[in-house]
Amino acid sequence: MDFGLVDEESATELRSYQISFVVRSRCPSIGRTLHELGLPRMPEVQVLELWRAGQVVPEGLRTPLLHKDIVKVTATAASVARLRRAYDGLEPAVHRDLEILGARRRHRRLFEAVVAPKSQLAEAPLARQKERMLRLGAVILAVRRPGGTPKEAAGAGDVLLLEALPGCLEAAGDFTLVAPVEASKPPRAGKTQDRLRGLLCLLGFLAVILLNGGHLVPLATAVLVLDFLCCFSKVLGWKEAMRSVNGSVILTIAASFGISTALTQTGAASALANALLHVGLHYGPFGVLCMVYAGTALLTNIISNTATCVMMIPVASHVSHQLQATDCPCPFNEKTLLILVILASNSAFATPLGSPCNILVVDAGDYSFSDFLRFGGVLQLMMMVATCCLLYAYPCA
């Protein structure tokens, strides 16, 4: 039996909703076109029409946006969430209903819900069901019907895209299946409290820099206090703060310290430092800087920048001590070499393995390993020359 195959484009179309967004007065995209904003290039998003004053705008993609313009798109549930996060001031056309839900935006999510056969939603047009859904704590954003036939009332099997508080849809009894959309919290922007929270984060960040830079408060203490302030001011919840802690990164850092100690105690760091020093001294202190940079850059293109930095710090220290013991006049100290290691370990351009950012763009841009070597390798050399020249000319005191 031939079941047939559904290609990726058709599958996306089957999962898409038709939804309208309105341009609010605070939208920073006013005056720019949809094409300039990159909206048509968003994955799983197709721009249908641009409406202005009740009429379709011809060449909508090339027309600068104005306040109260309506942008109609088809998009999957995940793409709707991404679109709301990416474009501040571009809100669902039912934004007034969303405001009625109250200020608990950080608790709300997008949900996809399948209408049950005996649901009350089938008894009257959806437009007249608005008050009932608001009492439940939900707002309908879009409808997806199996046959694609437009009709006023919802039918069994229709899929609704809703914004709601967790738990309220299951309690309603109108749906046979309710599925939350990942990372779909509504953006918290545009209100006075949002601006105050943003100002708190900015001032807190500046305070951390000033207090630590002035040697008044340890960095860990200052950052921890700022984290507590953010939680108490409801910038984020305690559970969100805990989920943001990346266990694999912490484990990598902890393991890197062990490797760093092993390199020092076994003499591997000293041996590597001697090798770098031996080659670099043929070209003077500047050559030593280039060799330390090259060794660090080579590692950071293979393993993480955190592990590279921790592993290369003892090597840089050994290079500095041995360089001071030679007869060659050296214009820089150990601190300069450590700064060099920090900068070099964060310059992973030559392979797709050195940074999560590199890995993320491989599929999106259809890049190959050779593309990174050709373009990233040249950039790596340029960065090495620029960094080494600046640190050689202006060493740390």
XYZ file of C-alpha atoms in Angstrom:
397
model
C 0.000 0.000 0.000
C 1.374 3.431 -0.928
C 0.852 5.776 1.983
C 2.713 8.651 0.289
C 5.218 10.948 1.877
C 4.617 14.485 3.074
C 7.543 16.777 2.396
C 8.809 19.228 5.010
C 7.132 22.253 3.402
C 3.742 20.530 3.308
C 4.138 19.371 6.899
C 4.858 22.950 7.990
C 1.773 24.157 6.115
C -0.384 21.575 7.880
C 0.885 22.810 11.270
C 0.477 26.517 10.490
C -2.094 29.015 11.723
C -3.285 32.197 10.062
C -2.801 35.005 12.564
C -2.861 38.807 12.452
C -0.416 41.146 14.201
C -0.939 44.851 14.818
C 1.816 47.482 14.851
C 1.681 49.329 18.195
C 2.796 52.929 18.661
C 5.924 51.915 20.609
C 7.083 49.541 17.846
C 10.696 50.386 16.872
C 10.017 48.882 13.430
C 7.742 51.768 12.388
C 9.143 53.337 9.230
C 10.864 50.134 8.133
C 9.573 47.567 5.648
C 8.807 43.939 6.404
C 11.536 42.969 3.955
C 14.099 45.084 5.835
C 13.032 43.518 9.124
C 13.613 40.038 7.716
C 10.112 38.829 8.569
C 9.666 36.903 5.272
C 12.925 35.058 5.991
C 11.876 33.781 9.404
C 11.614 29.977 9.432
C 8.068 28.606 9.188
C 6.601 32.097 8.659
C 4.876 33.316 5.485
C 3.688 36.919 5.159
C 0.244 37.035 3.514
C -0.904 40.653 3.537
C -0.335 44.091 4.974
C -3.546 45.952 5.836
C -3.832 49.705 6.408
C -7.065 51.579 7.184
C -9.123 48.523 6.224
C -7.479 47.980 2.839
C -4.783 45.642 1.560
C -1.555 47.490 0.784
C -0.034 46.505 -2.593
C 3.662 45.640 -2.404
C 3.214 45.203 1.338
C 6.690 43.756 1.863
C 8.293 46.947 0.497
C 5.980 49.432 2.255
C 7.215 51.171 5.446
C 5.143 50.189 8.473
C 2.875 52.670 10.244
C 1.094 52.655 13.592
C -2.062 50.447 13.544
C -1.011 48.515 10.416
C -2.151 44.874 10.395
C 0.277 42.171 9.268
C -1.325 38.839 8.355
C 0.935 35.792 8.395
C 0.773 32.024 8.476
C 3.077 30.504 11.055
C 3.479 27.469 13.264
C 2.900 27.834 17.002
C 6.634 27.875 17.731
C 7.180 30.524 15.047
C 4.441 32.704 16.514
C 6.297 32.607 19.830
C 9.606 33.456 18.113
C 8.007 36.288 16.144
C 6.604 37.876 19.309
C 10.016 37.731 20.986
C 11.892 39.079 17.965
C 9.739 42.118 17.116
C 8.853 44.379 20.027
C 5.623 46.290 19.454
C 4.277 43.783 16.924
C 1.463 42.172 18.901
C -1.443 39.823 18.140
C -4.514 41.698 16.919
C -6.360 40.487 20.048
C -3.910 42.350 22.314
C -6.766 44.103 24.149
C -8.154 40.728 25.210
C -4.680 39.676 26.343
C -4.483 42.778 28.550
C -7.710 41.687 30.276
C -5.957 38.494 31.400
C -3.972 40.646 33.828
C -0.345 41.193 34.717
C 0.707 37.566 35.232
C 2.436 37.419 31.860
C 5.439 35.436 33.058
C 3.098 32.591 34.053
C 1.182 32.465 30.761
C 2.091 30.269 27.800
C 0.878 29.455 24.314
C -1.092 26.220 24.029
C -2.366 24.151 21.129
C -5.698 22.566 22.018
C -7.873 20.115 20.044
C -11.611 20.846 20.344
C -13.625 17.978 21.846
C -16.735 16.571 20.053
C -19.181 17.904 22.671
C -17.381 21.149 23.459
C -19.374 24.289 24.215
C -17.146 26.040 21.671
C -19.200 24.380 18.909
C -22.472 25.863 20.162
C -21.822 29.490 19.151
C -19.413 31.500 16.978
C -15.969 31.911 18.493
C -16.401 35.694 18.537
C -19.246 35.246 21.052
C -17.224 32.803 23.158
C -14.671 35.486 24.050
C -16.075 36.347 27.489
C -16.350 32.705 28.486
C -12.742 32.031 27.469
C -11.572 35.146 29.319
C -13.278 33.884 32.479
C -11.323 30.665 32.057
C -8.126 32.708 31.741
C -7.506 32.135 28.023
C -7.568 34.067 24.742
C -7.918 32.461 21.304
C -5.189 33.701 18.955
C -5.851 31.535 15.900
C -7.741 28.479 14.616
C -6.510 25.633 12.432
C -9.154 23.451 10.808
C -8.511 20.002 9.287
C -10.234 20.882 6.012
C -9.176 24.496 6.008
C -12.820 25.586 5.485
C -13.614 28.865 7.298
C -16.594 28.793 9.643
C -17.700 30.836 12.624
C -18.033 28.130 15.271
C -15.347 25.644 16.211
C -15.872 22.009 15.324
C -14.587 18.744 16.714
C -10.987 18.238 15.695
C -10.237 21.930 15.166
C -6.982 23.059 16.758
C -6.926 26.349 18.648
C -3.839 28.392 19.425
C -4.434 30.042 22.786
C -2.574 32.094 25.339
C -3.544 30.935 28.798
C -2.433 30.200 32.320
C -1.280 26.598 32.868
C -4.056 24.283 34.026
C -7.083 26.382 33.070
C -7.687 24.689 29.696
C -7.665 21.151 31.086
C -10.231 22.186 33.697
C -12.606 23.603 31.067
C -13.459 20.228 29.509
C -13.639 21.686 25.996
C -10.538 19.959 24.672
C -9.429 16.389 24.113
C -5.744 17.316 23.983
C -3.796 20.330 25.256
C -0.110 20.781 24.416
C 2.061 23.676 25.647
C 4.346 25.456 23.174
C 7.970 25.557 24.298
C 9.520 28.954 25.125
C 6.253 30.780 24.444
C 5.909 33.175 27.360
C 4.544 36.520 26.118
C 7.195 39.247 25.938
C 7.149 41.535 28.945
C 7.554 44.918 27.271
C 5.683 48.150 26.759
C 4.438 48.744 30.316
C 5.840 51.017 33.023
C 6.819 48.099 35.246
C 8.663 46.517 32.329
C 10.729 49.658 31.826
C 11.443 49.844 35.561
C 12.602 46.221 35.620
C 14.823 46.825 32.606
C 16.289 49.903 34.313
C 16.901 47.866 37.475
C 18.835 45.239 35.499
C 20.914 47.868 33.693
C 21.736 49.852 36.851
C 22.432 46.639 38.753
C 24.822 45.476 36.046
C 26.650 48.826 36.105
C 26.801 48.687 39.922
C 28.385 45.220 39.770
C 31.054 46.506 37.374
C 31.795 49.607 39.482
C 31.845 47.794 42.835
C 34.067 45.008 41.570
C 36.224 47.348 39.492
C 36.800 49.497 42.578
C 37.765 46.395 44.610
C 34.883 47.109 46.997
C 32.891 43.877 46.622
C 33.928 40.449 45.264
C 32.430 39.698 41.849
C 30.591 36.555 43.006
C 28.945 38.429 45.904
C 27.867 41.364 43.724
C 26.392 39.118 41.027
C 24.575 36.964 43.594
C 22.988 40.048 45.205
C 21.866 41.250 41.753
C 20.339 37.825 41.064
C 18.324 38.009 44.297
C 17.150 41.536 43.428
C 16.012 40.342 39.989
C 14.022 37.503 41.557
C 12.429 39.724 44.232
C 11.449 42.347 41.632
C 9.894 39.579 39.478
C 12.242 40.078 36.556
C 12.330 36.281 36.603
C 11.124 33.581 38.952
C 13.217 31.409 41.252
C 12.555 28.329 39.134
C 13.534 30.205 35.969
C 16.748 31.335 37.632
C 17.586 27.764 38.623
C 16.769 26.434 35.144
C 19.088 29.003 33.586
C 22.065 27.430 35.378
C 23.789 25.266 32.760
C 25.033 22.169 34.545
C 27.172 21.001 31.636
C 29.037 24.329 31.569
C 29.707 24.163 35.313
C 30.910 20.565 34.951
C 33.181 21.588 32.058
C 34.704 24.401 34.112
C 35.215 22.137 37.134
C 36.832 19.425 35.006
C 39.025 22.014 33.300
C 40.494 23.093 36.624
C 41.456 19.484 37.302
C 43.110 19.211 33.891
C 44.885 22.515 34.510
C 46.298 21.245 37.809
C 47.347 17.988 36.153
C 49.150 19.897 33.394
C 51.079 21.861 36.013
C 51.961 18.960 38.329
C 53.017 16.538 35.579
C 55.234 19.099 33.889
C 53.153 19.117 30.696
C 52.486 22.843 31.051
C 56.193 23.499 31.490
C 57.057 21.348 28.455
C 54.490 23.120 26.282
C 55.705 26.494 27.542
C 59.294 25.559 26.665
C 58.230 24.518 23.162
C 56.325 27.758 22.566
C 59.192 29.776 24.011
C 61.795 27.960 21.923
C 59.975 28.672 18.669
C 58.833 32.171 19.605
C 62.235 33.454 20.746
C 63.547 33.094 17.203
C 61.440 36.190 16.499
C 61.881 37.945 19.842
C 59.216 38.698 22.493
C 56.668 39.478 19.764
C 57.153 35.954 18.430
C 56.449 34.584 21.920
C 53.155 36.480 22.001
C 52.228 35.060 18.595
C 53.090 31.494 19.648
C 51.021 31.700 22.850
C 48.123 33.145 20.847
C 48.472 30.439 18.177
C 48.552 27.631 20.756
C 45.484 29.003 22.534
C 43.592 29.612 19.266
C 44.330 26.069 18.115
C 42.848 24.607 21.300
C 39.792 26.878 21.367
C 38.852 25.788 17.833
C 38.703 22.185 19.047
C 37.381 22.397 22.623
C 35.330 25.011 24.495
C 36.727 28.446 25.195
C 36.255 27.940 28.951
C 38.320 24.759 29.008
C 40.949 26.339 26.755
C 41.316 29.378 28.987
C 41.696 27.322 32.161
C 44.199 24.952 30.524
C 46.341 27.676 28.945
C 46.647 29.920 32.014
C 49.383 27.789 33.664
C 51.163 27.524 30.305
C 51.143 31.318 29.937
C 52.439 31.686 33.493
C 55.339 29.297 32.778
C 56.143 31.164 29.553
C 56.253 34.458 31.463
C 58.531 33.122 34.215
C 60.930 31.493 31.772
C 60.943 34.557 29.535
C 61.966 36.715 32.485
C 64.822 34.290 33.192
C 66.285 34.677 29.695
C 68.681 37.384 28.575
C 66.130 38.638 26.038
C 64.657 42.018 27.123
C 60.908 41.565 27.573
C 58.552 44.570 27.466
C 55.547 42.714 28.934
C 54.725 40.802 32.117
C 52.642 37.776 33.105
C 49.413 39.794 33.216
C 49.836 40.699 29.536
C 50.140 37.016 28.594
C 47.050 36.131 30.642
C 45.054 38.853 28.851
C 46.327 37.381 25.579
C 45.053 33.924 26.593
C 41.620 35.345 27.475
C 41.315 37.115 24.118
C 42.654 34.188 22.087
C 40.442 31.607 23.807
C 37.369 33.595 22.748
C 38.401 33.778 19.087
C 37.158 30.504 17.621
C 36.563 31.231 13.942
C 38.367 28.483 12.019
C 36.151 25.446 12.793
C 32.443 24.861 13.456
C 33.342 23.001 16.672
C 34.867 25.790 18.737
C 31.692 27.671 19.655
C 27.959 26.909 19.982
C 27.315 29.919 17.703
C 29.427 28.308 14.977
C 27.497 25.047 15.266
C 24.114 26.814 15.112
C 24.824 28.545 11.786
C 26.198 25.455 10.006
C 22.776 24.057 9.052
C 21.099 27.438 8.586
C 23.747 28.655 6.146
C 24.657 25.255 4.676
C 28.308 25.875 5.566
C 31.035 23.258 5.348
C 34.190 22.717 7.373
C 36.236 24.177 4.509
C 34.166 27.398 4.586
C 35.188 27.960 8.186
C 38.831 27.235 7.357
C 38.881 29.600 4.372
C 37.169 32.583 5.932
C 37.556 31.943 9.654
C 41.209 30.984 9.295
C 42.034 34.313 7.649
C 40.068 36.153 10.336
C 41.933 34.157 12.998
C 45.295 35.304 11.577
C 44.119 38.914 11.396
C 42.974 38.780 15.017
C 46.302 37.271 16.088
C 48.319 40.031 14.419
C 46.057 42.802 15.760
C 45.939 41.435 19.325
C 49.659 40.716 19.560
C 50.589 44.114 18.102
C 48.363 45.978 20.559
C 49.573 44.028 23.607
C 53.197 44.377 22.497
C 52.810 48.135 22.016
C 50.655 48.675 25.124
C 51.482 45.930 27.672
C 49.652 45.702 30.987
C 51.248 47.547 33.879
